Amino acid sequence: MKLLLITNLLAVSVLLAFKSPDLSISTGASTGVGGYKLVWSDEFNEPGLPDSAKWGYEVGGNGWGNNELQYYTARRSENARIENGKLIIEGRKEAWEGKSYTSARLVTKGKVEWKHGRIEALAKLPTGRGTWPAIWMLGSDISKVGWPRCGEIDIMEHVGFDEGVVHGTIHTEAYNHGKKTQKGQEVTVKNVGTDFHLYAIEWTADKIDFFVDSQKYYTVEKAALGSEVAQWPFEQPFFLILNVAVGGDWGGQKGVDESIWPQRMEIDYVRVYQ
């Protein structure tokens, strides 16, 4: 059984004056959960397919709004499985349903969703040109209002052509990448492909803080963005998404290295506190 809290927190030094501070942090260091209570988790202790009581799949090869190259499969162990106490989401180079790559996109949609709290995942990322892993959230009303009005919280995004640069971002109807008005920050993290790091947000009615390991590197505030739904849609439940995309408008900006596959994101655990 994994420990609830990860000990041996090392001190870090961050130059906040720079847009992309360089973090050199102990693997899996945690800020702690003072004031929060664990309300949901997946420790990925049982081998096999992901727990169907906790995770569903979004399936298809329609490009997912970003001209991505993969086909997301369902209940296929080659793309999503639990082994050695880790969730593996694996992108593979193989022909499938008219696409040249396969992967998986796991969601808690329709199973469990949350409004506010601390959401964290301890993960090791795929690397190489064309990889685009993400740990993120969408508003539960997406099927009614669509994106971006539903809101999006990107806890962690990483594109392989820019290895070690991790992004935390929010998208809303008023602030989104389609308008080039999204609100976010990037931070440089060492050894993203060889070490596990803790990616987290702490989300309240007034703000969302973004963390890598022990370090808060970005805050977005309701007071700065505005209180209308188009500006701050974060007063509703959101569901969690774990996926590895291939190529696409962002992940494929420098092309896709066809020699690196398969590539995997490994997740040691996901925990939600409120």
Short mmCIF file of C-alpha atoms in Angstrom, two decimals:
data_model
loop_
_atom_site.label_atom_id
_atom_site.label_comp_id
_atom_site.label_asym_id
_atom_site.label_seq_id
_atom_site.Cartn_x
_atom_site.Cartn_y
_atom_site.Cartn_z
CA MET A 1 0.00 0.00 0.00
CA LYS A 2 1.40 3.36 -0.94
CA LEU A 3 1.93 5.97 1.77
CA LEU A 4 -0.70 8.68 1.95
CA LEU A 5 1.93 11.33 2.38
CA ILE A 6 5.35 11.31 0.77
CA THR A 7 8.16 12.15 3.15
CA ASN A 8 11.66 13.52 2.81
CA LEU A 9 10.58 16.80 1.26
CA LEU A 10 13.60 18.69 0.01
CA ALA A 11 13.79 22.44 -0.14
CA VAL A 12 13.60 24.03 -3.55
CA SER A 13 14.61 27.36 -4.95
CA VAL A 14 12.56 29.03 -7.68
CA LEU A 15 13.28 32.25 -9.50
CA LEU A 16 9.78 33.67 -9.73
CA ALA A 17 10.89 36.58 -11.85
CA PHE A 18 11.23 34.29 -14.84
CA LYS A 19 8.35 32.93 -16.88
CA SER A 20 9.73 29.41 -16.74
CA PRO A 21 11.40 28.71 -13.38
CA ASP A 22 13.69 25.70 -13.31
CA LEU A 23 12.65 23.18 -10.67
CA SER A 24 15.06 20.60 -9.31
CA ILE A 25 12.87 18.76 -6.84
CA SER A 26 12.98 15.46 -5.01
CA THR A 27 10.96 12.79 -6.81
CA GLY A 28 7.36 12.76 -5.67
CA ALA A 29 7.76 15.51 -3.09
CA SER A 30 4.38 16.62 -1.72
CA THR A 31 3.11 19.88 -0.30
CA GLY A 32 1.02 17.96 2.18
CA VAL A 33 -2.77 18.11 2.48
CA GLY A 34 -3.28 20.41 5.43
CA GLY A 35 -6.96 21.18 5.83
CA TYR A 36 -7.99 18.65 3.17
CA LYS A 37 -9.51 15.19 3.57
CA LEU A 38 -8.97 12.39 1.08
CA VAL A 39 -12.30 11.79 -0.70
CA TRP A 40 -11.31 9.63 -3.68
CA SER A 41 -8.24 7.86 -5.00
CA ASP A 42 -6.96 5.18 -7.31
CA GLU A 43 -3.75 3.57 -6.13
CA PHE A 44 -3.57 1.18 -9.13
CA ASN A 45 -2.73 -1.83 -7.00
CA GLU A 46 -4.75 -4.44 -8.91
CA PRO A 47 -3.17 -5.63 -12.18
CA GLY A 48 -5.19 -5.75 -15.36
CA LEU A 49 -7.49 -3.20 -16.96
CA PRO A 50 -8.28 0.06 -15.14
CA ASP A 51 -11.09 -0.14 -12.56
CA SER A 52 -14.34 0.24 -14.50
CA ALA A 53 -16.06 1.64 -11.41
CA LYS A 54 -13.68 4.61 -11.53
CA TRP A 55 -12.69 5.03 -15.17
CA GLY A 56 -14.41 5.07 -18.52
CA TYR A 57 -12.93 5.57 -21.99
CA GLU A 58 -13.38 8.18 -24.67
CA VAL A 59 -12.93 6.40 -27.98
CA GLY A 60 -12.19 7.44 -31.54
CA GLY A 61 -9.80 8.91 -34.07
CA ASN A 62 -11.48 12.17 -35.03
CA GLY A 63 -8.48 14.34 -34.18
CA TRP A 64 -10.04 15.49 -30.91
CA GLY A 65 -10.17 19.13 -31.98
CA ASN A 66 -6.39 19.31 -32.39
CA ASN A 67 -5.69 17.20 -35.50
CA GLU A 68 -4.18 14.49 -33.32
CA LEU A 69 -2.97 11.31 -35.02
CA GLN A 70 -3.99 8.58 -32.57
CA TYR A 71 -7.07 6.40 -32.25
CA TYR A 72 -8.19 6.10 -28.64
CA THR A 73 -9.24 2.54 -27.83
CA ALA A 74 -11.36 1.08 -25.01
CA ARG A 75 -10.54 -1.80 -22.66
CA ARG A 76 -7.42 -2.71 -24.64
CA SER A 77 -4.49 -3.62 -22.41
CA GLU A 78 -1.94 -2.62 -25.04
CA ASN A 79 -3.06 1.00 -24.53
CA ALA A 80 -4.21 1.12 -20.88
CA ARG A 81 -3.36 -1.34 -18.12
CA ILE A 82 -2.17 -1.62 -14.55
CA GLU A 83 1.12 -3.36 -13.92
CA ASN A 84 3.55 -3.28 -11.00
CA GLY A 85 1.31 -0.86 -9.12
CA LYS A 86 1.24 1.71 -11.91
CA LEU A 87 -1.33 2.78 -14.47
CA ILE A 88 0.24 2.59 -17.92
CA ILE A 89 -1.22 4.66 -20.76
CA GLU A 90 0.71 3.70 -23.86
CA GLY A 91 0.86 5.29 -27.29
CA ARG A 92 1.76 2.76 -29.98
CA LYS A 93 2.65 3.01 -33.66
CA GLU A 94 0.21 0.61 -35.32
CA ALA A 95 -2.56 0.74 -37.89
CA TRP A 96 -5.98 0.95 -36.24
CA GLU A 97 -9.30 2.14 -37.65
CA GLY A 98 -7.60 4.21 -40.35
CA LYS A 99 -5.04 5.76 -37.99
CA SER A 100 -1.34 5.04 -37.64
CA TYR A 101 -1.20 5.25 -33.83
CA THR A 102 -3.24 4.00 -30.89
CA SER A 103 -3.49 5.25 -27.32
CA ALA A 104 -6.03 5.64 -24.50
CA ARG A 105 -8.02 8.46 -22.92
CA LEU A 106 -9.39 7.58 -19.48
CA VAL A 107 -12.12 9.71 -17.89
CA THR A 108 -14.10 9.80 -14.65
CA LYS A 109 -17.02 11.40 -16.50
CA GLY A 110 -20.36 9.97 -15.37
CA LYS A 111 -18.67 8.12 -12.49
CA VAL A 112 -17.26 10.76 -10.19
CA GLU A 113 -16.79 14.53 -10.55
CA TRP A 114 -15.65 17.21 -8.13
CA LYS A 115 -16.16 20.90 -7.40
CA HIS A 116 -13.12 22.42 -5.67
CA GLY A 117 -10.38 20.53 -3.84
CA ARG A 118 -6.84 19.33 -4.32
CA ILE A 119 -6.38 16.99 -7.28
CA GLU A 120 -2.99 15.32 -7.71
CA ALA A 121 -1.30 12.61 -9.74
CA LEU A 122 2.18 11.15 -9.29
CA ALA A 123 3.40 10.50 -12.84
CA LYS A 124 6.34 9.79 -15.11
CA LEU A 125 5.93 11.16 -18.63
CA PRO A 126 6.63 9.91 -22.14
CA THR A 127 9.26 11.82 -24.10
CA GLY A 128 10.25 12.31 -27.72
CA ARG A 129 8.87 14.35 -30.61
CA GLY A 130 5.17 13.79 -31.07
CA THR A 131 4.28 12.77 -27.52
CA TRP A 132 1.63 14.88 -25.78
CA PRO A 133 0.56 13.53 -22.36
CA ALA A 134 -1.97 15.37 -20.21
CA ILE A 135 -3.62 15.23 -16.80
CA TRP A 136 -6.60 17.57 -16.99
CA MET A 137 -10.26 18.31 -16.25
CA LEU A 138 -13.40 19.44 -18.08
CA GLY A 139 -16.66 20.88 -16.78
CA SER A 140 -19.47 18.37 -16.37
CA ASP A 141 -21.82 20.46 -18.53
CA ILE A 142 -19.69 20.04 -21.67
CA SER A 143 -22.37 17.95 -23.38
CA LYS A 144 -24.85 20.81 -22.93
CA VAL A 145 -22.77 23.95 -23.50
CA GLY A 146 -19.73 22.63 -25.36
CA TRP A 147 -16.10 23.66 -25.13
CA PRO A 148 -14.77 26.14 -24.04
CA ARG A 149 -17.83 27.39 -22.15
CA CYS A 150 -17.69 24.29 -19.94
CA GLY A 151 -14.21 25.27 -18.76
CA GLU A 152 -10.94 23.33 -18.82
CA ILE A 153 -8.21 22.93 -16.21
CA ASP A 154 -4.92 21.51 -17.48
CA ILE A 155 -3.14 20.21 -14.40
CA MET A 156 -0.21 19.02 -16.51
CA GLU A 157 0.59 19.11 -20.21
CA HIS A 158 3.92 18.27 -21.79
CA VAL A 159 4.95 18.19 -25.45
CA GLY A 160 7.89 15.98 -26.31
CA PHE A 161 9.69 18.40 -28.61
CA ASP A 162 10.11 20.72 -25.60
CA GLU A 163 11.20 18.15 -23.06
CA GLY A 164 11.03 19.15 -19.41
CA VAL A 165 8.72 22.12 -19.88
CA VAL A 166 5.45 21.45 -18.03
CA HIS A 167 2.37 23.61 -18.58
CA GLY A 168 -0.52 24.46 -16.25
CA THR A 169 -3.38 26.26 -17.98
CA ILE A 170 -7.07 27.14 -17.81
CA HIS A 171 -9.43 27.67 -20.74
CA THR A 172 -12.81 29.40 -20.64
CA GLU A 173 -15.15 30.96 -23.16
CA ALA A 174 -13.40 34.31 -22.64
CA TYR A 175 -9.87 32.94 -22.26
CA ASN A 176 -8.84 30.05 -24.50
CA HIS A 177 -6.17 29.00 -26.97
CA GLY A 178 -8.53 29.52 -29.92
CA LYS A 179 -8.47 33.22 -29.09
CA LYS A 180 -4.87 33.04 -27.86
CA THR A 181 -6.11 34.39 -24.52
CA GLN A 182 -5.70 31.26 -22.37
CA LYS A 183 -4.28 31.78 -18.89
CA GLY A 184 -1.34 29.62 -17.95
CA GLN A 185 2.27 29.24 -16.94
CA GLU A 186 5.13 26.93 -17.79
CA VAL A 187 7.79 25.53 -15.51
CA THR A 188 10.93 23.54 -16.27
CA VAL A 189 11.15 20.23 -14.41
CA LYS A 190 14.18 17.96 -14.55
CA ASN A 191 13.94 14.27 -15.47
CA VAL A 192 10.25 14.23 -16.40
CA GLY A 193 10.72 11.02 -18.37
CA THR A 194 12.80 9.11 -15.82
CA ASP A 195 11.45 10.28 -12.44
CA PHE A 196 7.99 10.49 -10.95
CA HIS A 197 6.76 14.00 -10.15
CA LEU A 198 3.63 15.12 -8.35
CA TYR A 199 1.37 17.28 -10.54
CA ALA A 200 -1.43 19.01 -8.65
CA ILE A 201 -3.92 21.82 -8.38
CA GLU A 202 -5.62 23.34 -5.36
CA TRP A 203 -8.95 24.77 -6.51
CA THR A 204 -11.19 27.01 -4.43
CA ALA A 205 -14.07 29.36 -5.16
CA ASP A 206 -11.61 32.22 -5.66
CA LYS A 207 -8.54 30.77 -7.35
CA ILE A 208 -6.69 27.77 -8.75
CA ASP A 209 -3.09 27.11 -7.68
CA PHE A 210 -0.81 24.91 -9.81
CA PHE A 211 1.96 22.77 -8.33
CA VAL A 212 4.81 20.52 -9.40
CA ASP A 213 6.04 18.53 -6.43
CA SER A 214 6.32 20.96 -3.51
CA GLN A 215 6.39 24.13 -5.57
CA LYS A 216 3.43 26.33 -6.44
CA TYR A 217 4.39 27.93 -9.75
CA TYR A 218 1.17 29.58 -10.91
CA THR A 219 -2.11 31.00 -9.59
CA VAL A 220 -5.13 32.10 -11.59
CA GLU A 221 -7.67 34.22 -9.69
CA LYS A 222 -11.37 34.81 -10.21
CA ALA A 223 -10.94 38.45 -9.23
CA ALA A 224 -8.54 38.98 -12.12
CA LEU A 225 -10.50 37.07 -14.77
CA GLY A 226 -14.04 38.08 -13.89
CA SER A 227 -17.01 36.40 -12.26
CA GLU A 228 -19.21 35.75 -15.31
CA VAL A 229 -19.56 32.11 -16.41
CA ALA A 230 -17.71 32.91 -19.63
CA GLN A 231 -14.77 34.06 -17.53
CA TRP A 232 -14.93 31.73 -14.53
CA PRO A 233 -16.88 28.50 -15.21
CA PHE A 234 -15.26 26.78 -12.24
CA GLU A 235 -18.29 26.74 -9.93
CA GLN A 236 -19.54 23.34 -11.08
CA PRO A 237 -18.24 19.75 -10.89
CA PHE A 238 -15.41 18.76 -13.23
CA PHE A 239 -14.29 15.29 -14.32
CA LEU A 240 -10.71 14.08 -14.67
CA ILE A 241 -8.97 12.96 -17.87
CA LEU A 242 -5.69 11.04 -18.33
CA ASN A 243 -4.39 10.61 -21.87
CA VAL A 244 -1.42 10.41 -24.19
CA ALA A 245 -1.98 12.08 -27.55
CA VAL A 246 0.23 11.71 -30.62
CA GLY A 247 1.13 14.70 -32.79
CA GLY A 248 -1.56 17.31 -33.30
CA ASP A 249 -1.54 21.07 -33.63
CA TRP A 250 0.70 21.46 -30.58
CA GLY A 251 2.25 18.07 -29.91
CA GLY A 252 3.18 17.68 -33.57
CA GLN A 253 4.54 21.17 -34.22
CA LYS A 254 8.04 19.74 -34.73
CA GLY A 255 6.81 16.53 -36.35
CA VAL A 256 6.57 13.02 -34.93
CA ASP A 257 9.60 10.81 -34.44
CA GLU A 258 8.39 7.46 -35.75
CA SER A 259 11.30 5.60 -34.17
CA ILE A 260 10.44 6.19 -30.49
CA TRP A 261 7.25 4.16 -30.09
CA PRO A 262 5.79 2.76 -27.93
CA GLN A 263 5.81 5.57 -25.37
CA ARG A 264 4.03 5.47 -22.03
CA MET A 265 2.82 7.68 -19.24
CA GLU A 266 3.07 5.88 -15.89
CA ILE A 267 0.86 7.04 -13.01
CA ASP A 268 1.56 5.79 -9.50
CA TYR A 269 -1.65 7.18 -8.04
CA VAL A 270 -4.39 9.77 -8.42
CA ARG A 271 -5.85 11.37 -5.26
CA VAL A 272 -8.56 13.93 -4.66
CA TYR A 273 -8.88 15.86 -1.40
CA GLN A 274 -11.59 18.26 -0.28
#
